Amino acid sequence: MRNLVFLLVCIIVGNISCKKNSIEHNFEKHSQDTIESQYETLYFDADNIKDKAAIKAKQNAERSSFILSIYLSSLNKTAEIPILNNSILYNNAESDYYLSDPIIKNKIITIRVDYADLVTKPNISGERKNLIEKIKFRFDTKNKKIQVIGYDLSYTKAKKNYSKSFNFITGKFYSTSSFNSKKEEASGWASELQNIYIENLNRDFFNKLLLHGNEIE
C-alpha cells in the first residue's frame, strides 16, 4: 500500500514539474520573440545600430508646424524633414494638424498626420473631413539618402468615404470610394511618382498628387 501511495506521489510531482518546465519554456520563448521584435523595429539605416526618430515642433509659426527628425547612425548626422500642412491644398482653408509618434518597423518609418475638421458652413458640403495622411520613409543604402516610398490619404466628403494610396517605388496608385456598401475603385501608374526622396517632398509635389486618382469623386 505504501509503495502504491509513493508511486502516485511521484507521478503527480513529475506532472507538475513537466507543466512548470513547459510554462517556463513558453514564457521564455514568448519573451524572447517580443524582445527581438522590438529590437528589430529600431533599425532604419544601413548599420545595426539603434536609430532615433522624433517629431519636433517649430516655434516660429502662427499655426502648428512640425519636423520629422531622424538620426542616421551610419552617417553620424541628423536629417530633418518638414511635414507640410496640406489642409489648404485639400480644403482651400488652413486648419491645425497633429502628428503621431514615428513608428520604425522593418527599416521603414511611418508617420500619421491628422487634420482638424473645418467649421461647417451653411449650404456647403464640399469640405473634406476626417482627413488623415500616412507617409512612409526608408533609407536607400545605395545612395545613402532617405526615400519616400508611400503615401496614403483618407477622408470623408458629402457622406462618402474616400481613400488613395501611392507607391513611390513602383509609381502605382489606387483610389476607392464607398457609400451605403457600394464601392468604386480606380488605379493607374505615373513615371513622375517613382524615385521620390525627401528633397522632393514639397508643395509642388503634393499638387501633382491631386492630379491622380480623382476618378472616384
GROMACS .gro file of C-alpha atoms in nm:
model
  217
    1MET     CA    1   0.000   0.000   0.000
    2ARG     CA    2   0.280   0.239   0.092
    3ASN     CA    3   0.453   0.159  -0.237
    4LEU     CA    4   0.135   0.242  -0.425
    5VAL     CA    5   0.096   0.579  -0.246
    6PHE     CA    6   0.462   0.663  -0.308
    7LEU     CA    7   0.419   0.583  -0.679
    8LEU     CA    8   0.114   0.810  -0.708
    9VAL     CA    9   0.301   1.097  -0.538
   10CYS     CA   10   0.593   1.057  -0.779
   11ILE     CA   11   0.361   1.066  -1.079
   12ILE     CA   12   0.183   1.382  -0.955
   13VAL     CA   13   0.511   1.563  -0.875
   14GLY     CA   14   0.651   1.462  -1.216
   15ASN     CA   15   0.347   1.603  -1.399
   16ILE     CA   16   0.367   1.931  -1.207
   17SER     CA   17   0.738   1.960  -1.289
   18CYS     CA   18   0.674   1.895  -1.661
   19LYS     CA   19   0.396   2.154  -1.673
   20LYS     CA   20   0.617   2.407  -1.494
   21ASN     CA   21   0.904   2.348  -1.737
   22SER     CA   22   0.664   2.379  -2.032
   23ILE     CA   23   0.523   2.707  -1.899
   24GLU     CA   24   0.870   2.846  -1.832
   25HIS     CA   25   0.986   2.741  -2.179
   26ASN     CA   26   0.684   2.902  -2.345
   27PHE     CA   27   0.727   3.218  -2.137
   28GLU     CA   28   1.096   3.242  -2.224
   29LYS     CA   29   1.020   3.186  -2.593
   30HIS     CA   30   0.739   3.444  -2.593
   31SER     CA   31   0.955   3.699  -2.409
   32GLN     CA   32   1.246   3.639  -2.644
   33ASP     CA   33   1.024   3.684  -2.951
   34THR     CA   34   0.886   4.008  -2.810
   35ILE     CA   35   1.230   4.147  -2.730
   36GLU     CA   36   1.367   4.052  -3.071
   37SER     CA   37   1.064   4.205  -3.243
   38GLN     CA   38   1.103   4.530  -3.052
   39TYR     CA   39   1.477   4.534  -3.122
   40GLU     CA   40   1.429   4.488  -3.495
   41THR     CA   41   1.189   4.781  -3.521
   42LEU     CA   42   1.459   5.025  -3.408
   43TYR     CA   43   1.678   4.980  -3.716
   44PHE     CA   44   1.638   5.227  -4.001
   45ASP     CA   45   1.961   5.293  -4.191
   46ALA     CA   46   2.237   5.068  -4.320
   47ASP     CA   47   2.405   4.957  -3.995
   48ASN     CA   48   2.292   4.750  -3.696
   49ILE     CA   49   2.278   5.039  -3.450
   50LYS     CA   50   1.953   5.155  -3.296
   51ASP     CA   51   1.820   5.468  -3.466
   52LYS     CA   52   1.613   5.753  -3.326
   53ALA     CA   53   1.322   5.933  -3.490
   54ALA     CA   54   1.116   6.207  -3.328
   55ILE     CA   55   0.864   6.477  -3.413
   56LYS     CA   56   0.974   6.833  -3.336
   57ALA     CA   57   0.751   7.140  -3.334
   58LYS     CA   58   0.862   7.468  -3.490
   59GLN     CA   59   0.805   7.758  -3.255
   60ASN     CA   60   0.808   8.045  -3.503
   61ALA     CA   61   0.485   7.962  -3.688
   62GLU     CA   62   0.141   8.110  -3.631
   63ARG     CA   63  -0.010   7.765  -3.660
   64SER     CA   64   0.136   7.430  -3.562
   65SER     CA   65   0.431   7.326  -3.775
   66PHE     CA   66   0.632   7.006  -3.742
   67ILE     CA   67   0.957   6.840  -3.849
   68LEU     CA   68   1.044   6.471  -3.856
   69SER     CA   69   1.394   6.438  -3.710
   70ILE     CA   70   1.587   6.119  -3.788
   71TYR     CA   71   1.934   6.045  -3.652
   72LEU     CA   72   2.128   5.840  -3.908
   73SER     CA   73   2.389   5.645  -3.714
   74SER     CA   74   2.559   5.519  -4.031
   75LEU     CA   75   2.627   5.878  -4.144
   76ASN     CA   76   2.659   6.027  -3.794
   77LYS     CA   77   2.416   6.306  -3.875
   78THR     CA   78   2.055   6.410  -3.821
   79ALA     CA   79   1.811   6.458  -4.109
   80GLU     CA   80   1.520   6.698  -4.057
   81ILE     CA   81   1.219   6.656  -4.285
   82PRO     CA   82   0.947   6.927  -4.283
   83ILE     CA   83   0.599   6.775  -4.264
   84LEU     CA   84   0.378   7.014  -4.459
   85ASN     CA   85   0.034   7.128  -4.351
   86ASN     CA   86  -0.174   7.026  -4.654
   87SER     CA   87  -0.510   7.147  -4.525
   88ILE     CA   88  -0.509   7.441  -4.768
   89LEU     CA   89  -0.433   7.203  -5.053
   90TYR     CA   90  -0.729   6.978  -4.979
   91ASN     CA   91  -0.984   7.225  -4.839
   92ASN     CA   92  -0.873   7.571  -4.958
   93ALA     CA   93  -0.856   7.673  -4.593
   94GLU     CA   94  -0.593   7.618  -4.326
   95SER     CA   95  -0.659   7.408  -4.017
   96ASP     CA   96  -0.437   7.269  -3.744
   97TYR     CA   97  -0.269   6.932  -3.791
   98TYR     CA   98  -0.132   6.676  -3.549
   99LEU     CA   99   0.140   6.414  -3.594
  100SER     CA  100   0.172   6.072  -3.434
  101ASP     CA  101   0.500   5.945  -3.295
  102PRO     CA  102   0.706   5.790  -3.577
  103ILE     CA  103   0.697   5.410  -3.594
  104ILE     CA  104   1.006   5.224  -3.715
  105LYS     CA  105   0.934   4.871  -3.838
  106ASN     CA  106   1.128   4.657  -4.084
  107LYS     CA  107   1.356   4.959  -4.151
  108ILE     CA  108   1.059   5.173  -4.258
  109ILE     CA  109   0.941   5.485  -4.073
  110THR     CA  110   0.569   5.563  -4.082
  111ILE     CA  111   0.408   5.880  -3.951
  112ARG     CA  112   0.039   5.968  -3.935
  113VAL     CA  113  -0.094   6.321  -3.988
  114ASP     CA  114  -0.444   6.412  -3.862
  115TYR     CA  115  -0.618   6.735  -3.959
  116ALA     CA  116  -0.875   6.924  -3.754
  117ASP     CA  117  -1.216   6.947  -3.922
  118LEU     CA  118  -1.323   7.286  -4.055
  119VAL     CA  119  -1.633   7.456  -3.918
  120THR     CA  120  -1.916   7.353  -4.150
  121LYS     CA  121  -2.073   7.644  -4.335
  122PRO     CA  122  -2.442   7.652  -4.428
  123ASN     CA  123  -2.524   7.505  -4.770
  124ILE     CA  124  -2.161   7.395  -4.823
  125SER     CA  125  -2.074   7.025  -4.805
  126GLY     CA  126  -1.765   7.006  -5.023
  127GLU     CA  127  -1.503   7.016  -4.748
  128ARG     CA  128  -1.302   6.704  -4.672
  129LYS     CA  129  -1.341   6.585  -4.313
  130ASN     CA  130  -1.164   6.318  -4.106
  131LEU     CA  131  -0.860   6.395  -4.321
  132ILE     CA  132  -0.569   6.161  -4.245
  133GLU     CA  133  -0.232   6.119  -4.419
  134LYS     CA  134   0.025   5.844  -4.372
  135ILE     CA  135   0.378   5.888  -4.506
  136LYS     CA  136   0.640   5.613  -4.525
  137PHE     CA  137   1.019   5.657  -4.544
  138ARG     CA  138   1.312   5.422  -4.590
  139PHE     CA  139   1.690   5.460  -4.615
  140ASP     CA  140   1.832   5.398  -4.962
  141THR     CA  141   2.155   5.210  -4.891
  142LYS     CA  142   2.291   5.269  -5.242
  143ASN     CA  143   2.294   5.649  -5.244
  144LYS     CA  144   2.274   5.698  -4.863
  145LYS     CA  145   1.958   5.909  -4.886
  146ILE     CA  146   1.613   5.894  -4.729
  147GLN     CA  147   1.350   5.784  -4.976
  148VAL     CA  148   0.975   5.848  -4.960
  149ILE     CA  149   0.817   5.515  -5.054
  150GLY     CA  150   0.447   5.556  -4.978
  151TYR     CA  151   0.164   5.799  -4.916
  152ASP     CA  152  -0.191   5.718  -4.803
  153LEU     CA  153  -0.480   5.964  -4.782
  154SER     CA  154  -0.827   5.906  -4.639
  155TYR     CA  155  -1.121   6.142  -4.583
  156THR     CA  156  -1.498   6.180  -4.596
  157LYS     CA  157  -1.682   6.414  -4.828
  158ALA     CA  158  -2.057   6.452  -4.880
  159LYS     CA  159  -2.117   6.134  -4.674
  160LYS     CA  160  -1.880   5.928  -4.890
  161ASN     CA  161  -1.558   5.768  -4.766
  162TYR     CA  162  -1.252   5.809  -4.986
  163SER     CA  163  -0.900   5.666  -4.979
  164LYS     CA  164  -0.594   5.699  -5.200
  165SER     CA  165  -0.273   5.502  -5.183
  166PHE     CA  166   0.052   5.582  -5.368
  167ASN     CA  167   0.351   5.351  -5.408
  168PHE     CA  168   0.653   5.566  -5.495
  169ILE     CA  169   0.869   5.262  -5.567
  170THR     CA  170   0.652   5.126  -5.848
  171GLY     CA  171   0.474   5.451  -5.941
  172LYS     CA  172   0.132   5.287  -5.899
  173PHE     CA  173  -0.166   5.444  -5.722
  174TYR     CA  174  -0.506   5.321  -5.611
  175SER     CA  175  -0.819   5.508  -5.506
  176THR     CA  176  -1.153   5.394  -5.368
  177SER     CA  177  -1.483   5.545  -5.260
  178SER     CA  178  -1.761   5.382  -5.062
  179PHE     CA  179  -2.116   5.473  -4.961
  180ASN     CA  180  -2.400   5.250  -4.841
  181SER     CA  181  -2.200   4.934  -4.912
  182LYS     CA  182  -2.134   5.049  -5.269
  183LYS     CA  183  -1.765   5.071  -5.363
  184GLU     CA  184  -1.585   5.223  -5.660
  185GLU     CA  185  -1.220   5.165  -5.743
  186ALA     CA  186  -0.964   5.321  -5.976
  187SER     CA  187  -0.593   5.267  -6.034
  188GLY     CA  188  -0.310   5.392  -6.251
  189TRP     CA  189   0.062   5.448  -6.295
  190ALA     CA  190   0.278   5.755  -6.349
  191SER     CA  191   0.654   5.777  -6.400
  192GLU     CA  192   0.667   6.102  -6.201
  193LEU     CA  193   0.563   5.903  -5.893
  194GLN     CA  194   0.882   5.695  -5.890
  195ASN     CA  195   1.210   5.754  -5.706
  196ILE     CA  196   1.084   6.016  -5.462
  197TYR     CA  197   1.328   6.145  -5.197
  198ILE     CA  198   1.278   6.385  -4.908
  199GLU     CA  199   1.401   6.680  -5.113
  200ASN     CA  200   1.104   6.619  -5.347
  201LEU     CA  201   0.854   6.640  -5.061
  202ASN     CA  202   0.734   6.996  -5.127
  203ARG     CA  203   0.415   7.180  -5.219
  204ASP     CA  204   0.461   7.124  -5.593
  205PHE     CA  205   0.487   6.750  -5.535
  206PHE     CA  206   0.161   6.734  -5.338
  207ASN     CA  207  -0.008   6.942  -5.609
  208LYS     CA  208   0.090   6.669  -5.857
  209LEU     CA  209  -0.068   6.404  -5.634
  210LEU     CA  210  -0.401   6.586  -5.670
  211LEU     CA  211  -0.399   6.505  -6.041
  212HIS     CA  212  -0.410   6.129  -5.979
  213GLY     CA  213  -0.691   5.908  -5.856
  214ASN     CA  214  -0.968   6.166  -5.880
  215GLU     CA  215  -1.192   5.943  -6.092
  216ILE     CA  216  -1.368   5.826  -5.776
  217GLU     CA  217  -1.501   6.171  -5.684
   0.00000   0.00000   0.00000
